[in-house]
Amino acid sequence: MTPSQLADALAGFRPLSAELGDATLDLDRRRRCGFPEVVYGEGKPVETLERIFRRLLADGVEVLATRVSADKAAALRPAFPELRYNEVARTLRIPGATPEATGERADRVGRVVVVTAGTSDLPVAEEARETLDCMGVEVERVQDVGVAGPHRLPAQLDRFRGAHAVVVVAGMEGALPSVVGGYVDCPVVGVPTSVGYGANFQGLSALLSMLNSCAANVVVVNIDAGFKGGYVAGMIARGKRKDVS
Amino acid sequence: MTPSQLADALAGFRPLSAELGDATLDLDRRRRCGFPEVVYGEGKPVETLERIFRRLLADGVEVLATRVSADKAAALRPAFPELRYNEVARTLRIPGATPEATGERADRVGRVVVVTAGTSDLPVAEEARETLDCMGVEVERVQDVGVAGPHRLPAQLDRFRGAHAVVVVAGMEGALPSVVGGYVDCPVVGVPTSVGYGANFQGLSALLSMLNSCAANVVVVNIDAGFKGGYVAGMIARGKRKDVS
Amino acid sequence: MTPSQLADALAGFRPLSAELGDATLDLDRRRRCGFPEVVYGEGKPVETLERIFRRLLADGVEVLATRVSADKAAALRPAFPELRYNEVARTLRIPGATPEATGERADRVGRVVVVTAGTSDLPVAEEARETLDCMGVEVERVQDVGVAGPHRLPAQLDRFRGAHAVVVVAGMEGALPSVVGGYVDCPVVGVPTSVGYGANFQGLSALLSMLNSCAANVVVVNIDAGFKGGYVAGMIARGKRKDVS
Amino acid sequence: MTPSQLADALAGFRPLSAELGDATLDLDRRRRCGFPEVVYGEGKPVETLERIFRRLLADGVEVLATRVSADKAAALRPAFPELRYNEVARTLRIPGATPEATGERADRVGRVVVVTAGTSDLPVAEEARETLDCMGVEVERVQDVGVAGPHRLPAQLDRFRGAHAVVVVAGMEGALPSVVGGYVDCPVVGVPTSVGYGANFQGLSALLSMLNSCAANVVVVNIDAGFKGGYVAGMIARGKRKDVS
Amino acid sequence: MTPSQLADALAGFRPLSAELGDATLDLDRRRRCGFPEVVYGEGKPVETLERIFRRLLADGVEVLATRVSADKAAALRPAFPELRYNEVARTLRIPGATPEATGERADRVGRVVVVTAGTSDLPVAEEARETLDCMGVEVERVQDVGVAGPHRLPAQLDRFRGAHAVVVVAGMEGALPSVVGGYVDCPVVGVPTSVGYGANFQGLSALLSMLNSCAANVVVVNIDAGFKGGYVAGMIARGKRKDVS
Amino acid sequence: MTPSQLADALAGFRPLSAELGDATLDLDRRRRCGFPEVVYGEGKPVETLERIFRRLLADGVEVLATRVSADKAAALRPAFPELRYNEVARTLRIPGATPEATGERADRVGRVVVVTAGTSDLPVAEEARETLDCMGVEVERVQDVGVAGPHRLPAQLDRFRGAHAVVVVAGMEGALPSVVGGYVDCPVVGVPTSVGYGANFQGLSALLSMLNSCAANVVVVNIDAGFKGGYVAGMIARGKRKDVS
Amino acid sequence: MTPSQLADALAGFRPLSAELGDATLDLDRRRRCGFPEVVYGEGKPVETLERIFRRLLADGVEVLATRVSADKAAALRPAFPELRYNEVARTLRIPGATPEATGERADRVGRVVVVTAGTSDLPVAEEARETLDCMGVEVERVQDVGVAGPHRLPAQLDRFRGAHAVVVVAGMEGALPSVVGGYVDCPVVGVPTSVGYGANFQGLSALLSMLNSCAANVVVVNIDAGFKGGYVAGMIARGKRKDVS
Amino acid sequence: MTPSQLADALAGFRPLSAELGDATLDLDRRRRCGFPEVVYGEGKPVETLERIFRRLLADGVEVLATRVSADKAAALRPAFPELRYNEVARTLRIPGATPEATGERADRVGRVVVVTAGTSDLPVAEEARETLDCMGVEVERVQDVGVAGPHRLPAQLDRFRGAHAVVVVAGMEGALPSVVGGYVDCPVVGVPTSVGYGANFQGLSALLSMLNSCAANVVVVNIDAGFKGGYVAGMIARGKRKDVS
């Protein structure tokens, strides 16, 4: 391929960034990957977050930031009175100006079930749910159906019908995605959590379980990665509708 | 939920198995999960494999078995003259009697790109490709585009258009899924391989890289798990079509 | 097996749950597994604990909760004046209304010895002892008999006679279960603790020691898992009596 | 305790050994721990094994040796024509002279279920079964009921009734013990196997899963430790009967 | 070699130390290794630091200390009013008396690019930049060009021209050094950071990625080792000029 | 061996303990092992420590306790006005009533060199020095002679002459014991410390280095185990003198 | 940056590849990175190697392939009679047609010392030496100067004078790079080897040592990565000359 | 210290080497460290070994080589007819010309007990025994006294009297050194072995146990390091006698 051919190839992707001091914002993400950049809040000072949020809003997109502490959210509220902070999920959202970016869509696209094995897995599941909600996907929540109470999951099977993807959030031995995987006909995104103690090794146990799942439809994301679990499930769910139109 | 309600719930899933001595075959898998059971060949004697294959063929499905050694394939050929063995992928397939199970479908459903970072990743990629082919999905192959030659991937970007999912097979530092993830608008299934040496620790390096990917659309399966990578990608690709009809 | 046969099979187990907002309580556990659900307190807010406790008491069972901080216990006391909190074990118990659930049984069933290797292993041993007491099992305590003082254990051997099971709680090199295992004719449940430093790696050393024990009667539970160690030992001890009656 | 008191205490245990060159045989094991020494065959030359077997037979006990290669078994057969070698389990047994030691007991004591998750877990399960058989315990086998086919286990639940203990043998994600644990009212001994690949890390994944099981009745032994899993289950099962008489 | 020959050999290196109580300062480092000793501030009390700084200044060199907390810097300021503290990098510098040691050199020697993958990698990059600045090397900074936004790095390629070395600071999957390595004709010093969570394991993921880089020109230093990354890059950059003169 | 013979054998060791509530003190340690029990202070409440100290003093021995926080030491001082607390080593000593137990022996027995690689290794080295001092061994201290300043160690070699053992305390890459081992004709006890960061993994790096030392006279103790390093070195040093008398 | 600006930027790098079936050869590597692609022989069939070698020779470059087994080298010799195979290093070279690519350059550029700690490290050191020789760099070899014989390295210090970089190859505790680093004024590239046993864990010990080196001029490459160690050292050595001309 | 002072210091150590192609023999080891160099046979070709042996014999010392395969020993026998090869230990010895170096000393110096936990630990124990024998130390062997048969060790306690050091060789859970440590008044050198399976992880379990031993007199060497265990014990044992003369 010659340089000019490469230029043509890349032109189809139109890369565009915004340099914001210590951050380089990827403004072309929505066109290229189907969804605007989501802000990872950990380790970013309030000033940096404010600069990034303003730039994103200027582009007309709804802001979603993850791993934002309650303190930072409080410090940012004066600048963005309309922000909504989820204390359990530690997510922050600011609706954009366009109808599509208001976060109040009536027209949900696709359907994802978010399942937790235990009560302590809730914060990670909530991060996934907020992400899916922000993507405009319909979310069904099934809670505390870990494998030690084997009748709890079958009792909820009706709620899985029609799902385009399932997000299973589990700590400890992380067995739930395998069991769910055996009941459904769509991809299962396993999100291991650091819930547990001792030989759990901060989530390693659940992570290895899910990677070694004997169910063929189980894929895995990082420990406690509720955002990524929700994001990929949302991408699968939205993708289906796109084919139709 | 009462036991009778549970029975109703489960009736919708109609569990059915076949006891074959040391194996319990899951005959209900296709109805429940959308695809018949795929046979994991490692550690199963030839006699067990033959029993399983015959039972699956009796059900009218195409047989797909992974991790089958060349020796076992040769020993099974007299019983199944029509079997096809892929030496690189170490997969074995036997077409079924019905048109849908002949493995010669003209009507491909969905589109998946299978990418390798280096030449040595080929066996794992081939296992993914055979799985996708068996699922009736159209497969595009892009080879040897690891990140150290940064112009190789952009030069092939046209081939990713319209993909419902991408399977990226990479060993060593496992960086390729992150880079691919930044270019495409569909899920990327990272398959780490054990290719490498030293601090690679039999694929641990690539596995951790992919789990920690900064690209939001990257999910991961087990090391060298070409089958699972292909299977989930195929499930995503087929799912889209289903919505339409 | 047909669905109706499955319903029959499951009817024998009568699964029943209570949905309590973010928790799904397993009310059928006692019938199915022989003992009601024990509440894992870590990561559950006070409100959730209160809801769970009320529901369990309504079922007429004694409440046992583990990993409850002193703060939470204090916050719960107004609602449950009769609760007993063990500061060392960090366990909380609330006697039920029925005689069997008062926690003051005179008729102990079976006998278990709980042994510690060192003084710092006491909190984990206390969690085991509270669990056994709650199960109505007689408990004998033998303390600080680690292997470096080799005469300390033989001097206490009389106290092991007639034990149905022994729980051995040990940190550091975790050698004590192997030594105890060589003296007794019943199962030894090893509970590794995170007591130690450096190459102890938060209990990994003791865990590996116990898993590799050359004594054939040693089984292992998670690091610091005093509850589980006590629970299984209690199950073994109670089971014997059941056979007699 | 004075030395003479210690002597009294130890007299109750009457330690007796036989020095056989490079091995020191524990002849007092049966009296002290309830069952004679079982021989670990790995790394012992044929001559050493022969010396040990002769000494054990002279004591009137049935010989059980584990991890014996087929070659060693063949080399030992001339000296012990009555030996029985199990090729799958790699165990070797030689019946003793007394009725109790003939290995042909009609009077089984207690009942244990040995469960496998997959076909490849069979060798480890067979080692457990041979051990239980040698202990005179009734064994029920349930095979290939891993969690990915969720209907397979419930379909076999009748066979678990009345079990004093369950041995669950599983590789890969090792989820089966947790699920079984939720259905039964007796201890579950989890035996992780090295079956799997990649992030399985030779059984580490299954081991960690079982240690972190959310089911309270699950204990764990070493990876591939079929003998120890069977031995402890047998000890639990035999113990019940002892109480009655 | 005889002792006297050894003395001759060592005389060429003239080892000289200063004993400062609990520290033994290496005063010969500049002659032997080309640059004076840099002080590692972690774990050293303020009094020790003051003694070391005074001795180094007496030798006429500029002081550079790393991993100095803001508290310690404040406590040291009265003694060294001219000290400059970088809060992000946590470095402390005190210019020396000679022109070469003023830290205000106009004559920069060599050129190094310091690149970060994300905003959170900045503190480590700043430590590298301060080190290079102190060595009199020209530094170019390129920020937040991680691989998930694949157009960000190529857009900055002009700034890499003429670099004698590149320092790439990256956490998470640590893929950036491999990509940079494919674009430049000089050594790339990868500095993995502990930025990330979960399976990142405090920087292990990025470390393994960089060690397994498929780019032949990538070398690695310790996790978060901004100083060492900058130091070696500076050594390479300065070395080139030396050859000329 | 018959029980009476065993009693005779054990009589030579006269095991004696003191039960102090949650602790079982080994009073026979001095006779059996040559030195009284040293108290590990971590995790023991002040009341337990006080009970143990009183009992040891009643036996006429000097008390040595390690890992005692400054708070605990302050709380214990009213009860033991003569206690001496070393803030760096976190050790606590109380002289006994007999001349041998005053901690002021003029007659030192044997000679040990305690070496540190860096300034931050001092606390661990001080723990070793206090232990040796308490054992009545002469201690020589050599500080901050890590390998990066290769002339620092040879410059101090005269101070190693006549040493019966050397304790080398080092963090980071832990290379110093190997280098010292090549210069001396006595055992070198390597004490890895957790000093360092990143891939140091809390001392694992130094631990592995010392275990793999190519110097044949290097043995290793646990990470940060200053007490044990000093204790064994003291045992070697004292042992020599014993032979003479 | 607009697409056309990106095209301009990339034009300066002129990416060019050759598709050779299962390999995509990077023909632009020499222009972009200063040296043509070196072939990693592991896992590539003989036919693939032959195709790659022919294409490289057609481009007029000398071929260097690493990790080539003796069998493969023998199979390739008929096609390339002029190939030279180094059995110790397992490298294969084929001189090119141009004078620069004959491998017989008289005009060496820069100087690198390759040091081994022990005799068993030789194969890795030879791989580094062949790489440097192929790059036209002068190589000095210093062998078997591990730290346990502390006089061996100082005796060879004269041979390090004037070196632009030093490659230190060491297994076991990997201490040598730190010691060398303290003597020289140029970068030290540490190459850990898998030489050793036990707690060496296939080179992990040496790898961690080198990463944690207290010498500021030590960088690290992968375990057994002789090629990469030599390559980066060569790049540093050649770079110096480039500045002059 | 000036260079001349350093020369004086080093003169006391008189470093002398012999360059033998790929090996640099340390001829000064005996004077400096008290014992000549012992040859590590692994990975050294027969020719190299022959050169080294000849040079050592020329110096009048007895040759001891470890980790020598039976094949290499056979290949070396023609050149050294007097060599003695121990097949279990895989050690090779060649007596020197002087009386002290004949390996037939009547005058043993010091006394060491070498203990094994199980039969499979014998090869490592034999390597220790050969080393001690070569050092002229009296060796007592105690075999197969692992902790699961708790009466076996006390029955042998008489044989430990008067020992200057004890070498304890143990695999699996590695508990024996702690138990031995509680009985003796001399240093215990723990040698973990790779004997075991599963969670033993090639000796890691025994290694961690020994490092975390609660017995204060236990030090540790590398996994399977029989030579080093014997060497240090011998150094301790010999040192005592030296004090007397």
XYZ file of N, CA and C in Angstrom, chain B residues 117-224:
324
model
N -1.607 -11.925 15.229
C -0.493 -10.995 15.406
C 0.769 -11.515 14.735
N 0.979 -12.857 14.780
C 2.189 -13.414 14.191
C 1.919 -14.768 13.564
N 2.885 -15.255 12.832
C 2.734 -16.525 12.127
C 2.470 -17.685 13.085
N 3.076 -17.641 14.260
C 2.937 -18.767 15.187
C 1.569 -18.834 15.847
N 0.763 -17.811 15.694
C -0.583 -17.826 16.273
C -1.582 -18.557 15.383
N -1.121 -19.057 14.240
C -2.023 -19.618 13.242
C -2.865 -20.792 13.746
N -2.287 -21.777 14.472
C -3.129 -22.916 14.891
C -4.342 -22.483 15.705
N -4.161 -21.533 16.592
C -5.290 -21.083 17.401
C -6.315 -20.364 16.528
N -5.833 -19.568 15.595
C -6.745 -18.858 14.694
C -7.515 -19.828 13.810
N -6.852 -20.888 13.397
C -7.529 -21.886 12.558
C -8.649 -22.580 13.327
N -8.432 -22.837 14.619
C -9.487 -23.450 15.429
C -10.701 -22.536 15.491
N -10.442 -21.231 15.601
C -11.545 -20.266 15.591
C -12.251 -20.260 14.241
N -11.463 -20.294 13.185
C -12.045 -20.239 11.842
C -12.910 -21.458 11.552
N -12.420 -22.647 11.923
C -13.208 -23.870 11.703
C -14.525 -23.803 12.470
N -14.466 -23.289 13.692
C -15.681 -23.174 14.500
C -16.689 -22.250 13.829
N -16.201 -21.117 13.354
C -17.088 -20.164 12.693
C -17.658 -20.747 11.409
N -16.816 -21.448 10.670
C -17.279 -22.052 9.424
C -18.373 -23.063 9.725
N -18.185 -23.833 10.765
C -19.159 -24.851 11.161
C -20.472 -24.203 11.606
N -20.383 -22.984 12.127
C -21.595 -22.271 12.558
C -22.280 -21.566 11.382
N -21.665 -21.652 10.193
C -22.270 -21.019 9.030
C -22.025 -19.526 8.947
N -20.940 -19.068 9.547
C -20.630 -17.644 9.543
C -19.530 -17.365 8.512
N -19.615 -16.247 7.829
C -18.594 -15.846 6.864
C -17.350 -15.369 7.626
N -16.165 -15.874 7.222
C -14.940 -15.538 7.931
C -13.953 -14.840 7.014
N -13.416 -13.736 7.492
C -12.347 -13.036 6.779
C -11.074 -13.202 7.591
N -9.943 -13.566 6.940
C -8.707 -13.748 7.698
C -7.704 -12.640 7.409
N -7.138 -12.089 8.462
C -6.089 -11.073 8.324
C -4.909 -11.582 9.142
N -3.726 -11.716 8.496
C -2.652 -12.429 9.175
C -1.400 -11.597 9.415
N -0.759 -11.868 10.556
C 0.588 -11.360 10.839
C 0.644 -9.830 10.811
N -0.257 -9.198 11.555
C -0.299 -7.729 11.572
C -0.003 -7.184 12.976
N 0.924 -7.833 13.679
C 1.313 -7.419 15.033
C 1.775 -5.973 15.078
N 1.772 -5.394 16.291
C 1.937 -3.948 16.415
C 3.336 -3.430 16.087
N 4.345 -4.312 16.071
C 5.698 -3.810 15.812
C 5.851 -3.301 14.377
N 4.989 -3.750 13.496
C 4.954 -3.194 12.134
C 3.675 -2.385 12.027
N 3.694 -1.140 12.500
C 2.443 -0.412 12.765
C 1.640 -0.082 11.518
N 2.247 -0.210 10.340
C 1.520 0.116 9.112
C 0.725 -1.076 8.593
N 1.007 -2.270 9.115
C 0.369 -3.459 8.548
C -1.128 -3.527 8.835
N -1.533 -3.149 10.030
C -2.961 -3.200 10.336
C -3.767 -2.142 9.578
N -3.366 -0.852 9.616
C -4.149 0.153 8.873
C -4.310 -0.218 7.397
N -3.294 -0.876 6.836
C -3.360 -1.234 5.424
C -4.479 -2.227 5.127
N -4.988 -2.896 6.186
C -6.022 -3.919 5.974
C -7.374 -3.476 6.499
N -7.520 -2.202 6.855
C -8.730 -1.802 7.566
C -10.001 -1.999 6.751
N -9.888 -1.922 5.425
C -11.068 -2.129 4.593
C -11.721 -3.481 4.840
N -10.905 -4.436 5.170
C -11.439 -5.800 5.332
C -12.243 -5.947 6.613
N -12.182 -4.964 7.513
C -12.948 -5.043 8.758
C -14.355 -4.458 8.630
N -14.625 -3.754 7.556
C -15.919 -3.098 7.410
C -17.055 -4.124 7.425
N -18.070 -3.813 8.149
C -19.239 -4.680 8.186
C -19.118 -5.882 9.093
N -17.997 -6.000 9.770
C -17.836 -7.152 10.664
C -18.765 -7.014 11.866
N -19.369 -8.144 12.270
C -20.203 -8.146 13.474
C -19.355 -8.378 14.720
N -18.211 -8.970 14.535
C -17.281 -9.191 15.641
C -15.903 -9.470 15.053
N -14.855 -9.210 15.836
C -13.492 -9.506 15.410
C -12.851 -10.416 16.453
N -12.192 -11.477 16.002
C -11.424 -12.348 16.887
C -9.956 -12.016 16.680
N -9.262 -11.578 17.737
C -7.853 -11.230 17.604
C -7.015 -12.240 18.395
N -6.158 -12.952 17.672
C -5.334 -14.002 18.257
C -3.909 -13.489 18.370
N -3.374 -13.400 19.607
C -2.049 -12.806 19.781
C -1.346 -13.388 20.993
N -0.031 -13.614 20.852
C 0.785 -14.069 21.976
C 1.681 -12.942 22.449
N 2.854 -13.288 22.969
C 3.819 -12.294 23.441
C 3.130 -11.206 24.285
N 3.212 -9.933 23.897
C 2.638 -8.897 24.738
C 1.141 -8.705 24.527
N 0.558 -9.384 23.571
C -0.896 -9.362 23.409
C -1.490 -7.990 23.230
N -0.804 -7.101 22.521
C -1.252 -5.717 22.397
C -2.254 -5.509 21.270
N -2.337 -6.454 20.346
C -3.113 -6.225 19.131
C -4.612 -5.979 19.380
N -5.271 -6.709 20.288
C -6.707 -6.444 20.490
C -6.993 -4.998 20.860
N -6.143 -4.379 21.684
C -6.366 -2.980 22.053
C -6.318 -2.079 20.826
N -5.343 -2.340 19.958
C -5.203 -1.497 18.772
C -6.378 -1.718 17.832
N -6.737 -2.962 17.588
C -7.896 -3.248 16.738
C -9.152 -2.626 17.347
N -9.277 -2.763 18.675
C -10.457 -2.222 19.370
C -10.662 -0.743 19.116
N -9.576 -0.012 18.900
C -9.687 1.421 18.648
C -10.141 1.766 17.254
N -10.189 0.757 16.354
C -10.549 1.025 14.960
C -11.959 0.572 14.591
N -12.562 -0.307 15.391
C -13.804 -0.923 14.939
C -14.985 -0.614 15.850
N -16.190 -0.799 15.321
C -17.415 -0.495 16.071
C -18.187 -1.753 16.443
N -17.450 -2.820 16.750
C -18.092 -4.069 17.158
C -17.234 -4.719 18.243
N -17.755 -5.733 18.936
C -16.950 -6.375 19.971
C -15.701 -7.053 19.401
N -14.629 -6.978 20.176
C -13.382 -7.656 19.834
C -13.152 -8.760 20.865
N -13.049 -10.003 20.395
C -12.791 -11.126 21.295
C -11.300 -11.438 21.253
N -10.599 -11.130 22.334
C -9.165 -11.382 22.401
C -8.880 -12.821 22.800
N -8.041 -13.493 22.027
C -7.620 -14.856 22.358
C -6.116 -14.834 22.590
N -5.679 -14.809 23.850
C -4.240 -14.837 24.107
C -3.676 -16.209 23.755
N -2.460 -16.236 23.207
C -1.840 -17.540 22.926
C -0.591 -17.714 23.775
N -0.164 -18.953 23.869
C 1.029 -19.269 24.656
C 2.302 -19.073 23.843
N 2.202 -18.412 22.692
C 3.377 -18.156 21.863
C 4.274 -17.134 22.563
N 5.541 -17.455 22.665
C 6.490 -16.574 23.328
C 7.426 -17.392 24.191
N 8.146 -16.741 25.063
C 9.099 -17.459 25.919
C 9.383 -16.590 27.129
N 10.081 -17.145 28.090
C 10.528 -16.372 29.245
C 9.381 -15.801 30.051
N 9.396 -14.479 30.235
C 8.406 -13.817 31.069
C 7.010 -13.845 30.453
N 6.863 -14.578 29.378
C 5.554 -14.796 28.784
C 4.736 -15.731 29.665
N 5.448 -16.624 30.370
C 4.816 -17.578 31.280
C 3.615 -18.279 30.648
N 3.877 -18.904 29.488
C 2.865 -19.728 28.791
C 1.576 -18.970 28.500
N 1.697 -17.710 28.167
C 0.515 -16.962 27.743
C -0.022 -15.997 28.784
N 0.514 -16.040 29.995
C 0.020 -15.147 31.049
C 0.161 -13.680 30.642
N 1.282 -13.357 30.011
C 1.519 -11.966 29.614
C 0.426 -11.461 28.681
N 0.139 -12.221 27.635
C -0.894 -11.792 26.688
C -2.262 -11.774 27.356
N -2.527 -12.731 28.214
C -3.819 -12.774 28.906
C -4.030 -11.508 29.741
N -3.031 -11.153 30.542
C -3.175 -9.972 31.390
C -3.315 -8.708 30.543
N -2.547 -8.617 29.464
C -2.669 -7.446 28.587
C -4.095 -7.265 28.113
N -4.672 -8.344 27.636
C -6.008 -8.225 27.045
C -7.041 -7.900 28.123
N -6.884 -8.481 29.310
C -7.823 -8.182 30.392
C -7.738 -6.714 30.799
N -6.558 -6.128 30.690
C -6.352 -4.741 31.085
C -6.462 -3.777 29.919
N -6.976 -4.241 28.802
C -7.036 -3.391 27.618
C -7.760 -2.076 27.917
N -7.187 -0.992 27.421
C -7.835 0.306 27.591
C -8.947 0.509 26.565
N -9.078 -0.420 25.614
C -10.181 -0.323 24.653
C -11.415 -0.954 25.271
N -12.546 -0.218 25.248
C -13.723 -0.645 25.997
C -14.443 -1.827 25.373
N -14.131 -2.159 24.131
C -14.891 -3.215 23.454
C -14.158 -4.550 23.391
N -13.141 -4.724 24.227
C -12.347 -5.960 24.187
C -12.751 -6.898 25.320
N -13.170 -8.108 24.980
C -13.392 -9.154 25.970
C -12.388 -10.278 25.724
N -12.258 -11.193 26.681
C -11.155 -12.151 26.630
C -11.665 -13.559 26.891
N -11.000 -14.529 26.284
C -11.243 -15.934 26.614
C -9.925 -16.568 27.079
N -9.946 -17.817 27.373
C -8.774 -18.517 27.915
C -7.596 -18.529 26.923
N -6.418 -18.749 27.431
C -5.213 -18.868 26.615
C -5.372 -20.017 25.611
N -5.059 -19.744 24.357
C -5.131 -20.736 23.265
C -6.550 -21.217 22.991
